[in-house]
PDB file of C-alpha atoms in Angstrom:
ATOM      1  CA  MET V   1      -4.945  66.454  19.205  1.00  0.00           C
ATOM      2  CA  LYS V   2      -5.367  63.445  21.506  1.00  0.00           C
ATOM      3  CA  SER V   3      -9.072  63.167  20.699  1.00  0.00           C
ATOM      4  CA  TYR V   4      -8.280  63.310  16.952  1.00  0.00           C
ATOM      5  CA  VAL V   5      -5.756  60.484  17.301  1.00  0.00           C
ATOM      6  CA  ASP V   6      -8.084  58.435  19.535  1.00  0.00           C
ATOM      7  CA  GLU V   7     -10.947  58.815  17.048  1.00  0.00           C
ATOM      8  CA  ALA V   8      -8.721  57.848  14.112  1.00  0.00           C
ATOM      9  CA  LEU V   9      -7.404  54.813  15.991  1.00  0.00           C
ATOM     10  CA  GLN V  10     -10.884  53.653  16.998  1.00  0.00           C
ATOM     11  CA  ALA V  11     -12.097  53.956  13.390  1.00  0.00           C
ATOM     12  CA  ALA V  12      -9.085  52.045  12.053  1.00  0.00           C
ATOM     13  CA  VAL V  13      -9.411  49.258  14.621  1.00  0.00           C
ATOM     14  CA  LYS V  14     -13.148  48.953  13.932  1.00  0.00           C
ATOM     15  CA  LEU V  15     -12.462  48.140  10.267  1.00  0.00           C
ATOM     16  CA  TRP V  16     -10.558  45.011  11.243  1.00  0.00           C
ATOM     17  CA  ASP V  17     -12.708  44.248  14.292  1.00  0.00           C
ATOM     18  CA  ASP V  18     -15.827  44.147  12.111  1.00  0.00           C
ATOM     19  CA  ALA V  19     -14.252  41.613   9.728  1.00  0.00           C
ATOM     20  CA  ILE V  20     -13.005  38.922  12.129  1.00  0.00           C
ATOM     21  CA  GLU V  21     -14.040  37.093  15.261  1.00  0.00           C
ATOM     22  CA  ALA V  22     -11.121  38.424  17.297  1.00  0.00           C
ATOM     23  CA  LYS V  23     -11.968  41.482  19.351  1.00  0.00           C
ATOM     24  CA  PHE V  24      -9.734  44.409  20.148  1.00  0.00           C
ATOM     25  CA  VAL V  25      -9.612  45.685  23.708  1.00  0.00           C
ATOM     26  CA  GLU V  26      -7.802  48.844  24.762  1.00  0.00           C
ATOM     27  CA  ARG V  27      -5.361  48.087  27.531  1.00  0.00           C
ATOM     28  CA  LYS V  28      -3.238  50.805  29.050  1.00  0.00           C
ATOM     29  CA  GLY V  29      -0.038  50.099  30.872  1.00  0.00           C
ATOM     30  CA  LYS V  30       2.164  47.044  30.553  1.00  0.00           C
ATOM     31  CA  GLY V  31       1.805  44.277  28.071  1.00  0.00           C
ATOM     32  CA  PRO V  32      -0.327  45.357  25.107  1.00  0.00           C
ATOM     33  CA  ASP V  33      -0.113  43.119  22.043  1.00  0.00           C
ATOM     34  CA  ILE V  34      -0.039  46.158  19.752  1.00  0.00           C
ATOM     35  CA  GLN V  35       1.627  49.348  20.902  1.00  0.00           C
ATOM     36  CA  ILE V  36       1.223  52.567  18.933  1.00  0.00           C
ATOM     37  CA  SER V  37       3.577  55.493  19.276  1.00  0.00           C
ATOM     38  CA  PHE V  38       4.605  58.545  17.307  1.00  0.00           C
ATOM     39  CA  SER V  39       8.386  58.752  17.068  1.00  0.00           C
ATOM     40  CA  THR V  40      11.173  59.952  14.836  1.00  0.00           C
ATOM     41  CA  PHE V  41      14.495  58.213  14.402  1.00  0.00           C
ATOM     42  CA  TYR V  42      17.020  58.097  11.564  1.00  0.00           C
ATOM     43  CA  HIS V  43      16.848  55.014   9.329  1.00  0.00           C
ATOM     44  CA  GLY V  44      18.625  55.987   6.140  1.00  0.00           C
ATOM     45  CA  ASP V  45      16.163  58.045   4.156  1.00  0.00           C
ATOM     46  CA  GLU V  46      14.924  61.587   4.439  1.00  0.00           C
ATOM     47  CA  PHE V  47      11.966  60.507   6.585  1.00  0.00           C
ATOM     48  CA  PRO V  48      13.463  58.901   9.708  1.00  0.00           C
ATOM     49  CA  PHE V  49      11.672  56.501  12.041  1.00  0.00           C
ATOM     50  CA  ASP V  50      12.318  53.152  13.778  1.00  0.00           C
ATOM     51  CA  GLY V  51      15.001  52.585  16.375  1.00  0.00           C
ATOM     52  CA  MET V  52      13.670  49.517  18.180  1.00  0.00           C
ATOM     53  CA  GLY V  53      12.722  47.574  15.042  1.00  0.00           C
ATOM     54  CA  ASN V  54       9.026  47.733  15.844  1.00  0.00           C
ATOM     55  CA  GLU V  55       7.920  51.024  14.291  1.00  0.00           C
ATOM     56  CA  ILE V  56       6.688  50.209  10.808  1.00  0.00           C
ATOM     57  CA  ALA V  57       5.375  53.379   9.214  1.00  0.00           C
ATOM     58  CA  HIS V  58       6.206  56.897   8.348  1.00  0.00           C
ATOM     59  CA  ALA V  59       4.534  59.778   6.571  1.00  0.00           C
ATOM     60  CA  GLY V  60       6.035  62.635   4.636  1.00  0.00           C
ATOM     61  CA  PRO V  61       5.585  66.357   5.201  1.00  0.00           C
ATOM     62  CA  ASN V  62       2.664  66.776   2.763  1.00  0.00           C
ATOM     63  CA  GLY V  63       0.240  65.134   5.141  1.00  0.00           C
ATOM     64  CA  ARG V  64      -1.524  61.814   5.372  1.00  0.00           C
ATOM     65  CA  ASN V  65      -4.933  60.702   6.507  1.00  0.00           C
ATOM     66  CA  LEU V  66      -4.268  59.177   9.920  1.00  0.00           C
ATOM     67  CA  LYS V  67      -7.209  56.757   9.678  1.00  0.00           C
ATOM     68  CA  TRP V  68      -5.820  55.296   6.429  1.00  0.00           C
ATOM     69  CA  VAL V  69      -2.293  55.006   7.821  1.00  0.00           C
ATOM     70  CA  LEU V  70      -3.464  53.415  11.077  1.00  0.00           C
ATOM     71  CA  ALA V  71      -5.727  50.933   9.257  1.00  0.00           C
ATOM     72  CA  HIS V  72      -2.780  49.921   7.059  1.00  0.00           C
ATOM     73  CA  GLU V  73      -0.374  49.553   9.974  1.00  0.00           C
ATOM     74  CA  ILE V  74      -2.882  47.603  12.071  1.00  0.00           C
ATOM     75  CA  GLY V  75      -3.180  45.251   9.094  1.00  0.00           C
ATOM     76  CA  HIS V  76       0.578  44.682   9.306  1.00  0.00           C
ATOM     77  CA  SER V  77       0.402  44.098  13.058  1.00  0.00           C
ATOM     78  CA  LEU V  78      -2.231  41.427  12.373  1.00  0.00           C
ATOM     79  CA  GLY V  79       0.087  39.682   9.929  1.00  0.00           C
ATOM     80  CA  LEU V  80      -0.919  41.053   6.538  1.00  0.00           C
ATOM     81  CA  PRO V  81       1.851  41.864   4.050  1.00  0.00           C
ATOM     82  CA  HIS V  82       1.814  44.494   1.342  1.00  0.00           C
ATOM     83  CA  THR V  83      -0.107  43.576  -1.802  1.00  0.00           C
ATOM     84  CA  LEU V  84      -0.451  44.997  -5.285  1.00  0.00           C
ATOM     85  CA  GLU V  85      -4.211  44.362  -5.160  1.00  0.00           C
ATOM     86  CA  GLN V  86      -6.503  47.353  -4.627  1.00  0.00           C
ATOM     87  CA  SER V  87      -6.304  47.171  -0.878  1.00  0.00           C
ATOM     88  CA  ILE V  88      -5.671  49.046   2.357  1.00  0.00           C
ATOM     89  CA  MET V  89      -2.444  46.981   2.319  1.00  0.00           C
ATOM     90  CA  MET V  90      -0.969  48.472  -0.871  1.00  0.00           C
ATOM     91  CA  PRO V  91       2.677  49.424  -0.231  1.00  0.00           C
ATOM     92  CA  TYR V  92       2.401  53.024  -1.371  1.00  0.00           C
ATOM     93  CA  TYR V  93       0.013  55.685  -0.203  1.00  0.00           C
ATOM     94  CA  GLY V  94       0.260  58.840  -2.240  1.00  0.00           C
ATOM     95  CA  GLY V  95      -1.409  61.371  -0.036  1.00  0.00           C
ATOM     96  CA  TYR V  96      -4.450  62.544   1.783  1.00  0.00           C
ATOM     97  CA  GLU V  97      -7.655  60.607   1.075  1.00  0.00           C
ATOM     98  CA  ALA V  98     -10.883  62.434   1.841  1.00  0.00           C
ATOM     99  CA  ALA V  99     -12.882  59.205   1.827  1.00  0.00           C
ATOM    100  CA  GLU V 100     -13.110  57.043   4.907  1.00  0.00           C
ATOM    101  CA  PRO V 101     -10.768  54.055   4.823  1.00  0.00           C
ATOM    102  CA  HIS V 102     -12.333  50.714   4.030  1.00  0.00           C
ATOM    103  CA  LEU V 103     -11.269  47.126   3.654  1.00  0.00           C
ATOM    104  CA  SER V 104     -11.417  45.662   0.174  1.00  0.00           C
ATOM    105  CA  ALA V 105     -12.800  42.195  -0.518  1.00  0.00           C
ATOM    106  CA  TYR V 106      -9.155  41.098  -0.758  1.00  0.00           C
ATOM    107  CA  ASP V 107      -8.344  42.500   2.709  1.00  0.00           C
ATOM    108  CA  ILE V 108     -11.356  40.771   4.232  1.00  0.00           C
ATOM    109  CA  ASP V 109     -10.549  37.447   2.557  1.00  0.00           C
ATOM    110  CA  VAL V 110      -6.929  37.486   3.758  1.00  0.00           C
ATOM    111  CA  ILE V 111      -7.699  38.567   7.336  1.00  0.00           C
ATOM    112  CA  GLN V 112     -10.471  35.959   7.636  1.00  0.00           C
ATOM    113  CA  LYS V 113      -8.092  33.243   6.468  1.00  0.00           C
ATOM    114  CA  LEU V 114      -5.803  34.216   9.355  1.00  0.00           C
ATOM    115  CA  TYR V 115      -8.387  34.810  12.100  1.00  0.00           C
ATOM    116  CA  GLY V 116     -11.635  33.206  10.959  1.00  0.00           C
ATOM    117  CA  LYS V 117     -14.820  34.602   9.551  1.00  0.00           C
ATOM    118  CA  LEU V 118     -17.178  36.714  11.566  1.00  0.00           C
ATOM    119  CA  HIS V 119     -20.409  34.736  11.898  1.00  0.00           C
ATOM    120  CA  LEU V 120     -23.550  36.707  12.560  1.00  0.00           C
ATOM    121  CA  LEU V 121     -26.921  35.237  13.419  1.00  0.00           C
ATOM    122  CA  VAL V 122     -29.697  37.330  11.958  1.00  0.00           C
ATOM    123  CA  THR V 123     -33.253  36.639  13.028  1.00  0.00           C
ATOM    124  CA  GLY V 124     -36.419  37.807  11.338  1.00  0.00           C
ATOM    125  CA  CYS V 125     -39.315  39.487  13.046  1.00  0.00           C
ATOM    126  CA  PHE V 126     -40.885  36.111  13.907  1.00  0.00           C
ATOM    127  CA  GLY V 127     -37.758  34.598  15.400  1.00  0.00           C
ATOM    128  CA  GLN V 128     -36.844  32.710  12.229  1.00  0.00           C
ATOM    129  CA  GLU V 129     -33.285  32.726  11.045  1.00  0.00           C
ATOM    130  CA  VAL V 130     -32.845  34.494   7.742  1.00  0.00           C
TER     131      VAL V 130
END
């Protein structure tokens, strides 16, 4: 199970990492900027979570695609709100998606406004920029 979660987390982080100049680094122990945990606490509906005010997601008993959920929640941790646009940041996720999660043009535009665009230098076969 740990390898499944690690793989899903790496894939979700890579979506955002590929879109902005900021880089994510795994740091174990004290002081991470983003901490991920799996917890259950009562918060007033039939799907309890929270407790410390920092847990921001929950999934029902019918199953969810962990990569999609993690990509969405990482978006929140980076400062993105919910949107009604077709986006990884839509407020409702109806169930398991077989497709790999992806950032929409909207997601990329919003995250780059917050963190800057990723600038790549591409050179041709003769050393010329293209």
